[in-house]
Coordinates of C-alpha atoms and ligand atoms in Angstrom, one line a residue:
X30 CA 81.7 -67.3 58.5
X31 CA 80.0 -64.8 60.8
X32 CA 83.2 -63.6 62.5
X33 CA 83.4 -62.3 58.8
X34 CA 81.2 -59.1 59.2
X35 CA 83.8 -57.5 61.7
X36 CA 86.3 -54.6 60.5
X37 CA 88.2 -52.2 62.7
X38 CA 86.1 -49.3 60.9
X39 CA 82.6 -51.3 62.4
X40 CA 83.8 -51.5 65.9
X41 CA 85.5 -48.1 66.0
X42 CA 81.7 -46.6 64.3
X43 CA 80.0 -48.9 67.1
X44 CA 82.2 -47.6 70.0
X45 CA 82.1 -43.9 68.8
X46 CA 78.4 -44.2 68.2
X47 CA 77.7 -46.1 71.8
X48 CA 80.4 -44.1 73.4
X49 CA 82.8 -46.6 74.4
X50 CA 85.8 -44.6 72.9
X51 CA 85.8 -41.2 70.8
X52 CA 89.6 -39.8 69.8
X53 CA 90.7 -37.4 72.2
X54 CA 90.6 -33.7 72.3
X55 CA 88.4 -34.0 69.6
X56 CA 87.2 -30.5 69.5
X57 CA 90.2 -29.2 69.1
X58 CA 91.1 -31.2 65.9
X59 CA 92.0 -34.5 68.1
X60 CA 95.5 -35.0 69.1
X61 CA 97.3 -37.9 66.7
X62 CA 96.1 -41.4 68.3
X63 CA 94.8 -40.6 71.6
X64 CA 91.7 -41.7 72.8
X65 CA 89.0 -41.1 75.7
X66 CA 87.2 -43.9 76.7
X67 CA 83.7 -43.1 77.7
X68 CA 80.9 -44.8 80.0
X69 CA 80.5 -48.7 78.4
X70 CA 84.2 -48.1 77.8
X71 CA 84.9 -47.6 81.0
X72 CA 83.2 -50.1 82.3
X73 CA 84.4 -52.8 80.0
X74 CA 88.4 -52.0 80.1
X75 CA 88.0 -52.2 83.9
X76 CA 86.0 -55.3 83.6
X77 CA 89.1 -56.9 81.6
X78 CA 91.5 -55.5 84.5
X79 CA 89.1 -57.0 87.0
X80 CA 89.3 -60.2 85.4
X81 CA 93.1 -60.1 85.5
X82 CA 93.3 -59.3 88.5
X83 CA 91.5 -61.7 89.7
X84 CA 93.3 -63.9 87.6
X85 CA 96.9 -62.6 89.7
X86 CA 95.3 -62.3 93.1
X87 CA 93.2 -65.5 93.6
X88 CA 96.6 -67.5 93.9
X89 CA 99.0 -67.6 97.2
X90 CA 101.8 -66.9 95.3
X91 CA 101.3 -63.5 93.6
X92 CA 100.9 -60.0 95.1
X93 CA 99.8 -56.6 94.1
X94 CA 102.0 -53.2 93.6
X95 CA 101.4 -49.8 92.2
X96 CA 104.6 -47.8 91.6
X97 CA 105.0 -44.2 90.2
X98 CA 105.0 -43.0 86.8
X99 CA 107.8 -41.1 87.2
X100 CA 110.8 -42.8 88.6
X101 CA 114.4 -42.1 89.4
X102 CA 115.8 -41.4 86.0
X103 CA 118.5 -44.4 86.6
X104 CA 115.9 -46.8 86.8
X105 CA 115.6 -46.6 82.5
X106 CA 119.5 -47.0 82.6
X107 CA 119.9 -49.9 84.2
X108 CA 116.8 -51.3 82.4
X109 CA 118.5 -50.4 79.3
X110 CA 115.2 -47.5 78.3
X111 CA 117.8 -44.9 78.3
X112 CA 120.8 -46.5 75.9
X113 CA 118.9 -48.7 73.7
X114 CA 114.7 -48.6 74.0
X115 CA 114.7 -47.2 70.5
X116 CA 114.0 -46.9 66.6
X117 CA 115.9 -46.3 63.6
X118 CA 114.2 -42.6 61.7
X119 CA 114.5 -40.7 58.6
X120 CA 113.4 -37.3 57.6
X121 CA 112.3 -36.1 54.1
X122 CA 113.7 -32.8 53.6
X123 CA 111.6 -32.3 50.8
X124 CA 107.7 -33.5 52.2
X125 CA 108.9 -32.6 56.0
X126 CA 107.9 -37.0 56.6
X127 CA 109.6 -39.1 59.0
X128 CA 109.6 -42.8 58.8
X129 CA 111.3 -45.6 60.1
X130 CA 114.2 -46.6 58.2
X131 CA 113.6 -50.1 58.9
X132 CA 109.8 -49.9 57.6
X133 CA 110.4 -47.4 54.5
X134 CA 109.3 -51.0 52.5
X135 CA 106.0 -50.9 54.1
X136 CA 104.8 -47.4 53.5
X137 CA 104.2 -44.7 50.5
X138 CA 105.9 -41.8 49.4
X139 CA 103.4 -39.1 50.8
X140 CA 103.9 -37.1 47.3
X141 CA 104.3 -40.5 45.1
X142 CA 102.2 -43.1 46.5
X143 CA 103.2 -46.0 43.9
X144 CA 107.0 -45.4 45.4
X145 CA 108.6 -46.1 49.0
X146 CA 110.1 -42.9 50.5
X147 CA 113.7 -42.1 48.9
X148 CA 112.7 -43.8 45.6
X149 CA 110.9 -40.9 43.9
X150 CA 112.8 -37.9 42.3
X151 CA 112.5 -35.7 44.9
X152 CA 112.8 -37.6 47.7
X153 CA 115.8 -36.3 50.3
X154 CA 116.0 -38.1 53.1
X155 CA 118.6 -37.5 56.1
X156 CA 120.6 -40.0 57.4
X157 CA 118.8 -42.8 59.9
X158 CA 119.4 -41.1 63.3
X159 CA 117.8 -43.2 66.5
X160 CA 114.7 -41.9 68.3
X161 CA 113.4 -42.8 71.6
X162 CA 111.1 -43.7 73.1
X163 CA 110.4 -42.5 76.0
X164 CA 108.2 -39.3 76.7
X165 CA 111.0 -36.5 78.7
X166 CA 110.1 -34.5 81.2
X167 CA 111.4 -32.5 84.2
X168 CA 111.0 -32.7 87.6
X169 CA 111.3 -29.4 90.2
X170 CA 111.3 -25.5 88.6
X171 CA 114.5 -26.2 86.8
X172 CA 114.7 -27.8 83.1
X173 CA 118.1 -29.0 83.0
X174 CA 119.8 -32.3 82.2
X175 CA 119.8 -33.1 85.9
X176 CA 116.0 -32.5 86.6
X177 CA 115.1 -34.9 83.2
X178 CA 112.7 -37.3 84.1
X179 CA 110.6 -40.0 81.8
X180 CA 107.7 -41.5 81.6
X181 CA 107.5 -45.0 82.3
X182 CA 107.6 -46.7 79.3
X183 CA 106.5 -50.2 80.9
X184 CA 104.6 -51.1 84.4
X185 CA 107.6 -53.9 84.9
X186 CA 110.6 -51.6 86.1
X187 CA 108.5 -50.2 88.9
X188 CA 108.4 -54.1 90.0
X189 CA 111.9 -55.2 89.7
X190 CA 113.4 -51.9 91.6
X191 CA 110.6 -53.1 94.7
X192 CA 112.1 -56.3 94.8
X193 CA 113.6 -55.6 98.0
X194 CA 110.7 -54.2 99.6
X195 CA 108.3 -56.7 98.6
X196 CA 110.4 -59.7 99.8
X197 CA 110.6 -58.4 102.8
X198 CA 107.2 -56.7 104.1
X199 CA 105.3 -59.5 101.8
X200 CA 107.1 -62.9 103.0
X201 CA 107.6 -64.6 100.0
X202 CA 109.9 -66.5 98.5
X203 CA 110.5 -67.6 94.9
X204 CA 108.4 -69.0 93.1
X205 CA 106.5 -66.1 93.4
X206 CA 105.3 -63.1 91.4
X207 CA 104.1 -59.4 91.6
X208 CA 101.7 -57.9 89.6
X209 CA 101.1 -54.3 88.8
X210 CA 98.1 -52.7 86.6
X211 CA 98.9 -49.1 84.9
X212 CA 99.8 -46.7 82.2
X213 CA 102.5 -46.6 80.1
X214 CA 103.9 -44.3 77.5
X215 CA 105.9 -44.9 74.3
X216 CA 106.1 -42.2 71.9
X217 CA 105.4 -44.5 68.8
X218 CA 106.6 -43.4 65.5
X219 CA 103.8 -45.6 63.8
X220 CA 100.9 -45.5 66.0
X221 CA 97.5 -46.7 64.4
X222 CA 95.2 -49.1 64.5
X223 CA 92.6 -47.6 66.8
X224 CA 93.3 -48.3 70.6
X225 CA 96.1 -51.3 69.2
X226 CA 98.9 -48.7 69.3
X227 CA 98.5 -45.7 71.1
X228 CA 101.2 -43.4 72.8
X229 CA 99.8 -43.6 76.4
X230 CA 98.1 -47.0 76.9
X231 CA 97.5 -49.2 79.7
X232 CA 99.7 -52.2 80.7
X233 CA 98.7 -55.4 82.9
X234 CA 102.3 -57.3 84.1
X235 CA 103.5 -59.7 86.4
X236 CA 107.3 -60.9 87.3
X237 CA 107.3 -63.8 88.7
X238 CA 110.8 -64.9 90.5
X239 CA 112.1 -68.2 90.3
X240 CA 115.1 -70.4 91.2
X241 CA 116.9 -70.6 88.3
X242 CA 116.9 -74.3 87.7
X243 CA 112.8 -73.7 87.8
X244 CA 112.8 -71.2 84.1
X245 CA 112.0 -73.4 81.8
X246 CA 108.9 -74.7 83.7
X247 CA 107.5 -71.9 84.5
X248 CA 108.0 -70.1 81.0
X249 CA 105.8 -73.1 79.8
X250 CA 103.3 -72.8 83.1
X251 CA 102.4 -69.1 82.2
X252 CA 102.3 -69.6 78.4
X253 CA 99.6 -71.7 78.9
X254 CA 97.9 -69.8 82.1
X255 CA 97.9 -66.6 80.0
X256 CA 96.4 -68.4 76.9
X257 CA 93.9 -70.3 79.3
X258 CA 92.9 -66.9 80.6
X259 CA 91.8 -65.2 76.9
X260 CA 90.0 -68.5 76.5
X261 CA 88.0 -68.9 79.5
X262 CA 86.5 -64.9 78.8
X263 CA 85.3 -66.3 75.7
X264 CA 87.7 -65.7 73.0
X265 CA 87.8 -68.3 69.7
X266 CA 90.3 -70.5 70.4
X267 CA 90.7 -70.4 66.2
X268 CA 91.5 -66.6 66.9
X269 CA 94.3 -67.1 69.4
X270 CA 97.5 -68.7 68.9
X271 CA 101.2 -68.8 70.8
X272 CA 104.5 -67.7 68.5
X273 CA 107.8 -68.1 70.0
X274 CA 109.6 -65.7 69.1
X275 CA 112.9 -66.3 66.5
X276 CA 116.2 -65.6 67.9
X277 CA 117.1 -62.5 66.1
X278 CA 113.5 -61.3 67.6
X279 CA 114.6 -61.7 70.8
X280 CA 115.1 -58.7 73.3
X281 CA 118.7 -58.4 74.8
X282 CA 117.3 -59.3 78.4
X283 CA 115.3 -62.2 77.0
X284 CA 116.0 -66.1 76.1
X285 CA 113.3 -66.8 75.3
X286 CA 110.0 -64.9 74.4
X287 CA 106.4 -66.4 73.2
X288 CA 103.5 -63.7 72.1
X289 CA 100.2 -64.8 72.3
X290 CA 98.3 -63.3 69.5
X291 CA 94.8 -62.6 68.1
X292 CA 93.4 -62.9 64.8
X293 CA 92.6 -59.0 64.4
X294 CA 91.2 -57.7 61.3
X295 CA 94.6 -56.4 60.5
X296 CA 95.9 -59.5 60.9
X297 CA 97.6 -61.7 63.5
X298 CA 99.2 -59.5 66.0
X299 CA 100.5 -60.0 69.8
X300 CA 98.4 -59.3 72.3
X301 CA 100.7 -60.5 75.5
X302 CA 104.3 -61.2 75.5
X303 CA 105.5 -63.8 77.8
X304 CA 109.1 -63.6 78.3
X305 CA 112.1 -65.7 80.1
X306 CA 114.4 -62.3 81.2
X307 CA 116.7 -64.5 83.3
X308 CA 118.1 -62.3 85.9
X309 CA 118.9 -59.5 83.5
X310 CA 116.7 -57.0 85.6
X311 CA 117.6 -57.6 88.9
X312 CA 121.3 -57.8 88.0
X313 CA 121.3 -54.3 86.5
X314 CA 119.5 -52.7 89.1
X315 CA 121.6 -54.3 91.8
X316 CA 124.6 -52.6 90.0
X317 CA 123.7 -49.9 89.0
X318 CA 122.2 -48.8 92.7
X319 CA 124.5 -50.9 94.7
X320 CA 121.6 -52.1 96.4
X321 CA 122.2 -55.9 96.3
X322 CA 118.4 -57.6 95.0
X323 CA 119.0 -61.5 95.8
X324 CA 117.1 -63.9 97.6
X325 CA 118.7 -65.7 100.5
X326 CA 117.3 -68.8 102.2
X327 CA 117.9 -68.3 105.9
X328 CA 117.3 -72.0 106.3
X329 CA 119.5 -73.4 103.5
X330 CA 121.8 -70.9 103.1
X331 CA 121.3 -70.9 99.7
X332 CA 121.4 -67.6 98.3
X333 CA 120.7 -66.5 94.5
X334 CA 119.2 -64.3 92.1
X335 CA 116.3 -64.9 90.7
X336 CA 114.7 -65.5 87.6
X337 CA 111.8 -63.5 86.1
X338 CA 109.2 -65.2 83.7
X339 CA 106.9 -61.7 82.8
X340 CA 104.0 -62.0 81.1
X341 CA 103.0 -58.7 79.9
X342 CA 99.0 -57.8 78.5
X343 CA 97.7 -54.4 77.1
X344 CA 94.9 -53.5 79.4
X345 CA 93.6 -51.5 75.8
X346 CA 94.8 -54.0 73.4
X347 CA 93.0 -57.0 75.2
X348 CA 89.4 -54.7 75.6
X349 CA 90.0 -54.4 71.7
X350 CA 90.1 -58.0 71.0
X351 CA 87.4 -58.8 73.0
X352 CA 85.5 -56.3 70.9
X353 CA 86.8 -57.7 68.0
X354 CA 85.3 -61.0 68.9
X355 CA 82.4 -60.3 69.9
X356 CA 81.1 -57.9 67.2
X357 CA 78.5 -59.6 65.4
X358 CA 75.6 -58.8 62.9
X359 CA 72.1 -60.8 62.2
X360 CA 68.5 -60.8 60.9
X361 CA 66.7 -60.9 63.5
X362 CA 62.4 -60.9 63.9
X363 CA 60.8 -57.8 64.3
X364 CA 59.8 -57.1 67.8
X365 CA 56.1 -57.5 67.7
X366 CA 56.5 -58.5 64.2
X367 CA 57.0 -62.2 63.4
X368 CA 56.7 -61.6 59.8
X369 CA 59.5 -58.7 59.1
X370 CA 63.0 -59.0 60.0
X371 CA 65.7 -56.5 60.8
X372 CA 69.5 -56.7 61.1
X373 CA 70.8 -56.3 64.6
X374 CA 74.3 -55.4 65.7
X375 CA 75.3 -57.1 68.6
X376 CA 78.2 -57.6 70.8
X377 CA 78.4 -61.3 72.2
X378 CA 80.5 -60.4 75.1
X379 CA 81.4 -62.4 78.0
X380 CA 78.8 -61.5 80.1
X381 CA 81.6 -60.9 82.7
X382 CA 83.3 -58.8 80.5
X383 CA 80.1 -57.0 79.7
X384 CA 79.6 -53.3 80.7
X385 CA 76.3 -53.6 81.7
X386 CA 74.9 -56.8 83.0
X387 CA 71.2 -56.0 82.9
X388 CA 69.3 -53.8 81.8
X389 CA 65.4 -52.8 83.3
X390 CA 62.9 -51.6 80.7
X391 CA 59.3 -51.3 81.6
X392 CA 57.3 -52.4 78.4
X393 CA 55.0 -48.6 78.4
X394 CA 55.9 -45.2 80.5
X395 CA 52.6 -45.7 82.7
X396 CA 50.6 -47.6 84.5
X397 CA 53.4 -48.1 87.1
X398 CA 55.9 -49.9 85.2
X399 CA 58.2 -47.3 85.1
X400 CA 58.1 -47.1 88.7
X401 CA 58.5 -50.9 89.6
X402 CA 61.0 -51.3 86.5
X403 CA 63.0 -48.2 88.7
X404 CA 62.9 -50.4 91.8
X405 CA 63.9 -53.5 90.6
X406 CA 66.8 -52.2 88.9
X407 CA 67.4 -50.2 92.2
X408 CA 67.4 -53.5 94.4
X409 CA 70.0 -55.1 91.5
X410 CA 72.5 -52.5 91.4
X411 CA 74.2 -53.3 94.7
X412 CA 74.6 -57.2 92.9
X413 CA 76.0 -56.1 89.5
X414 CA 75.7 -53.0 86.8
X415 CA 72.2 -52.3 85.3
X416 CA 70.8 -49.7 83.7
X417 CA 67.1 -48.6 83.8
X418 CA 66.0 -47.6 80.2
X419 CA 62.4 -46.1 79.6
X420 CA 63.3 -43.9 75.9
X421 CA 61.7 -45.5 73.2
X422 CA 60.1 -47.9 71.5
X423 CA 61.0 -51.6 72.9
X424 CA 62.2 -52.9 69.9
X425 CA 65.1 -49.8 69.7
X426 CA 66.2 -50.3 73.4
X427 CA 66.6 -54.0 72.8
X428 CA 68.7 -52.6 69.9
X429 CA 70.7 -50.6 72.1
X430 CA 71.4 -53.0 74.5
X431 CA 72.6 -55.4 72.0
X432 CA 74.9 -53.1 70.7
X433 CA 76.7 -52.2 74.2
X434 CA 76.5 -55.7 74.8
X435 CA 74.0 -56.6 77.5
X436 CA 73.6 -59.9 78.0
X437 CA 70.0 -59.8 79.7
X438 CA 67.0 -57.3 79.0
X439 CA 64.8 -57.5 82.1
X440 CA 61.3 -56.4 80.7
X441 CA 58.5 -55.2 82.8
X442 CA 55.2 -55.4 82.1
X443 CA 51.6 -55.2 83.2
X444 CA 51.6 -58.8 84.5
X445 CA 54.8 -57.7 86.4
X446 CA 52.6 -55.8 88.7
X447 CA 50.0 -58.9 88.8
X448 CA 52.3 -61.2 90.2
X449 CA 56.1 -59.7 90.4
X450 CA 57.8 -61.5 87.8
X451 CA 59.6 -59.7 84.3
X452 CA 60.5 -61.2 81.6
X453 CA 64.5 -62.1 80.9
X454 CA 65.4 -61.6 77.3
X455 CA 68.9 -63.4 76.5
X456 CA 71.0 -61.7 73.9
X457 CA 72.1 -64.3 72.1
X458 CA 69.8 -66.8 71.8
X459 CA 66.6 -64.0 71.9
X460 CA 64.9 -66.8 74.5
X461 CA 62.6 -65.3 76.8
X462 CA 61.3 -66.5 79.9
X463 CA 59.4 -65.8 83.1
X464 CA 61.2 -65.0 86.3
X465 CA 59.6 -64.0 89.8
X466 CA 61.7 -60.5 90.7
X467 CA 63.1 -61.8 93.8
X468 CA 64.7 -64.6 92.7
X469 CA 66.6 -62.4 89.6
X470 CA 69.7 -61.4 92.1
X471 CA 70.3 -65.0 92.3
X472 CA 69.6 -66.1 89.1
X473 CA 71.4 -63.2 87.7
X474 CA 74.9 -63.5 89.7
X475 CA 74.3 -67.5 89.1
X476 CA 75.1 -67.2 85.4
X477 CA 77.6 -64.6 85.5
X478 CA 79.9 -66.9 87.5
X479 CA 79.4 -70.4 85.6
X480 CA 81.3 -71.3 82.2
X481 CA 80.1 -69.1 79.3
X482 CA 81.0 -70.3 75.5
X483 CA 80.6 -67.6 72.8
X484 CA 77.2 -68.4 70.0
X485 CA 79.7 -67.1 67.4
X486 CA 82.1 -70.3 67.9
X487 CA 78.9 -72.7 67.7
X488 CA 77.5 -70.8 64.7
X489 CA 80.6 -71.9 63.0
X490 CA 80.9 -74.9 64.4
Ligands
LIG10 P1 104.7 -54.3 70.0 O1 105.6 -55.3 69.4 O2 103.2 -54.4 69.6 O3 105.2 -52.9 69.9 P2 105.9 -54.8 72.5 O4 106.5 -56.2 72.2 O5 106.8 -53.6 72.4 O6 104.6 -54.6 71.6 P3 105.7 -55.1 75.3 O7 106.8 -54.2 75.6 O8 106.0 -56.6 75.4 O9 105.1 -54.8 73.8 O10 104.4 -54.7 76.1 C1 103.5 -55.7 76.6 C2 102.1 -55.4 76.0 O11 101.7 -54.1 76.2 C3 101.9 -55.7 74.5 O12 101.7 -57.1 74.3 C4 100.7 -54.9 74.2 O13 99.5 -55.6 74.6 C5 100.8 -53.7 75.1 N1 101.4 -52.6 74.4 C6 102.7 -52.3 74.1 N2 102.8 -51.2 73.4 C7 101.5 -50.7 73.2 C8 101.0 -49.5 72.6 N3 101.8 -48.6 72.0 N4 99.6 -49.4 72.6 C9 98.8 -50.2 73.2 N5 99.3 -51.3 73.8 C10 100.6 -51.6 73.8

């Protein structure tokens, strides 16, 4: 199977080497599962977010927000962040280790590997204490209990406590959603797994309010809608798969809950949570701030509080899957070479999703090349993101651009000055053909907005 060849250590090698994402504060010894996300990085999470946004913001029913990091510390205890958003630890007094006392089956004694922590001789671990959490700070000169403030821990609560305003200055009326895009925090005790659990991380979520009687369908409605989305940007639909959640996995707000995960090389693991939260949220807000969060239909008279169905994405966790999916190795020809081959690392991204949609090499650093090569990728950039690459032999920069992901190698050459056409390398499929300059914009933004299927699901198929 080709989707064989992926591990996490290949695409976190690839995305150090390409500089997608390198661990943060590196020089200074790095800083326990933090990372910065460089250039193609860049370009490719925001894709993702693009793509979801889109997603949100193309209906009539769903509008944007974009509340602060730091709210009013009441907001985490009426969402429950403050009382119960935590885990169970222990401490080692003898190897200074913490674990979770609810994990200590999964992990290794740091000083006897072939035990769990507590079963080796010296093992002393303290009694399970909780831990939370949520990152502390203060707010204002003062550190006291009454200036603590936390980082969010989730986009959503910024929604629910807007309820108010966005009914009103927004004119809707359930059925209908908001949708927020931002960072969270969550100091994890068991971080890991590259950018799959990090401490400060990127969240994509939407609440979206219903009559009560409505739940049901439209729990089902954004299972699907969620899953549809993953597929239509090219994941495997033999890599994704929906698990509802069991009823002692359930959150206390939630009835019902459905993750939607990916086959990761660690396994299958969620990606998105959609959840049914009832009107747990607005209910606790409205008491704890007395401010009354209800929908009343002027015309009816009807007056309720609404359900939420949330679906919740990792902005980081989704650019990772992606990744994961599209990694791929082959022996490929030789440029130049028909009789030698070479093994190629490429990402088949969704050319949507790709950081860099074309890239403009002029075949030899003379003759003008480099100089119509520079214009046509000049004339390109205000219709999508290209690169103009002159370093190197032609057979490397193809290289390169498989690797980052680019889904078409625009090549000039000395007929391009003869009669203004390059030629238009696909990624995949290594085709090349013959296109007259003016008519790439076209051709270009053409196949970026039809269908796309990914060569790795017809290689297996
Ligand atoms: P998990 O079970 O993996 O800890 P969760 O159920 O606590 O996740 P939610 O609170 O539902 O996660 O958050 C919604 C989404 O946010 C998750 O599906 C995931 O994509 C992302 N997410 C949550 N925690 C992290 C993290 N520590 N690092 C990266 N992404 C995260």
């Amino acid at each position: 199977m080709p989707d064989d060849v992926v591990t996490m250590e290949k695409i976190v090698a690839l995305c150090k080497r390409r500089g997608f994402v390198f661990p943060s504060s590196e020089i200074y010894g790095g800083l326990g599962s933090t990372y910065d996300y460089g250039h193609y990085g860049v370009l490719l999470k925001s894709n993702v977010k693009d793509a979801w946004w889109r997603a949100m913001l193309s209906r009539d029913d769903v509008v944007a927000i974009d509340s602060a990091i730091l709210q009013h510390p009441r907001v985490w205890e009426a969402s429950g962040h403050v009382g119960g958003f935590s885990d169970p630890l222990v401490d080692c007094r003898t190897c200074k280790s913490r674990f979770r006392a609810d994990h200590l089956d999964q992990v290794a004694c740091p000083r006897k590997p072939s035990k769990h922590p507590g079963e080796g001789p010296d093992c002393d671990l303290t009694q399970a204490r909780e831990f939370n959490l949520m990152f502390q700070t203060h707010v204002g000169p003062v550190q006291d209990t009454a200036s603590v403030a936390y980082l969010r821990p989730e986009t959503a609560q910024g929604i629910f406590i807007n309820f108010k305003n966005v009914l009103q200055f927004a004119r809707k009326k359930p059925p209908f959603g908001i949708a927020q895009v931002g960072k969270s925090f969550r100091n994890e005790i068991t971080p890991g797994n590259f950018i799959f659990r990090t401490r400060e991380f990127e969240q994509m979520e939407m609440e979206f309010f219903v009559p009560p009687t409505d739940t049901p369908r439209w729990y089902r409605y954004w299972i699907e809608e969620r899953e549809r989305w993953y597929l239509e940007l090219g994941i495997r639909p033999d890599h994704l798969r929906v698990r509802a959640h069991e009823a002692d996995e359930l959150s206390h707000y939630s009835s019902g809950t459905s993750d939607i995960e990916y086959l990761f090389p660690i396994g299958w693991s969620e990606l998105e949570g959609v959840a049914d939260r009832g009107s747990y949220d607005l209910t606790q807000h409205s008491e704890h701030s007395g401010e009354k969060l209800e929908y009343f239909d002027t015309a009816s008279g009807e007056r309720y509080v609404p359900h939420v169905v949330e679906p919740a994405a990792g902005a980081d966790r989704a650019a990772l899957a992606f990744l994961v999916d599209a990694y791929d190795e082959e022996d490929v020809p030789v440029a130049g070479d028909g009789e030698r081959t070479e093994r190629r690392t490429v990402l088949r991204l969704h050319p949507r999703l790709a950081p860099v949609k074309a890239a403009v090499l002029p075949l030899v650093k003379k003759d003008g090349q480099p100089e119509l090569a520079r214009e046509i990728a000049q004339t390109l950039s205000g219709v999508l993101q290209v690169e103009y690459d002159e370093g190197g032999s032609i057979g490397k920069r193809y290289r390169r651009q498989d690797e980052i992901g680019t889904p078409w190698c625009l090549t000039v050459d000395h007929r391009s000055l003869e009669d203004r056409t390059v030629t238009v390398r696909d990624r995949d499929s290594l085709g090349q053909e013959r296109v007259a300059i003016d008519e790439l914009a076209q051709l270009l933004a053409g196949r970026l907005a039809g269908p796309w299927r990914s060569p790795k699901l017809t290689a297996v198929a």
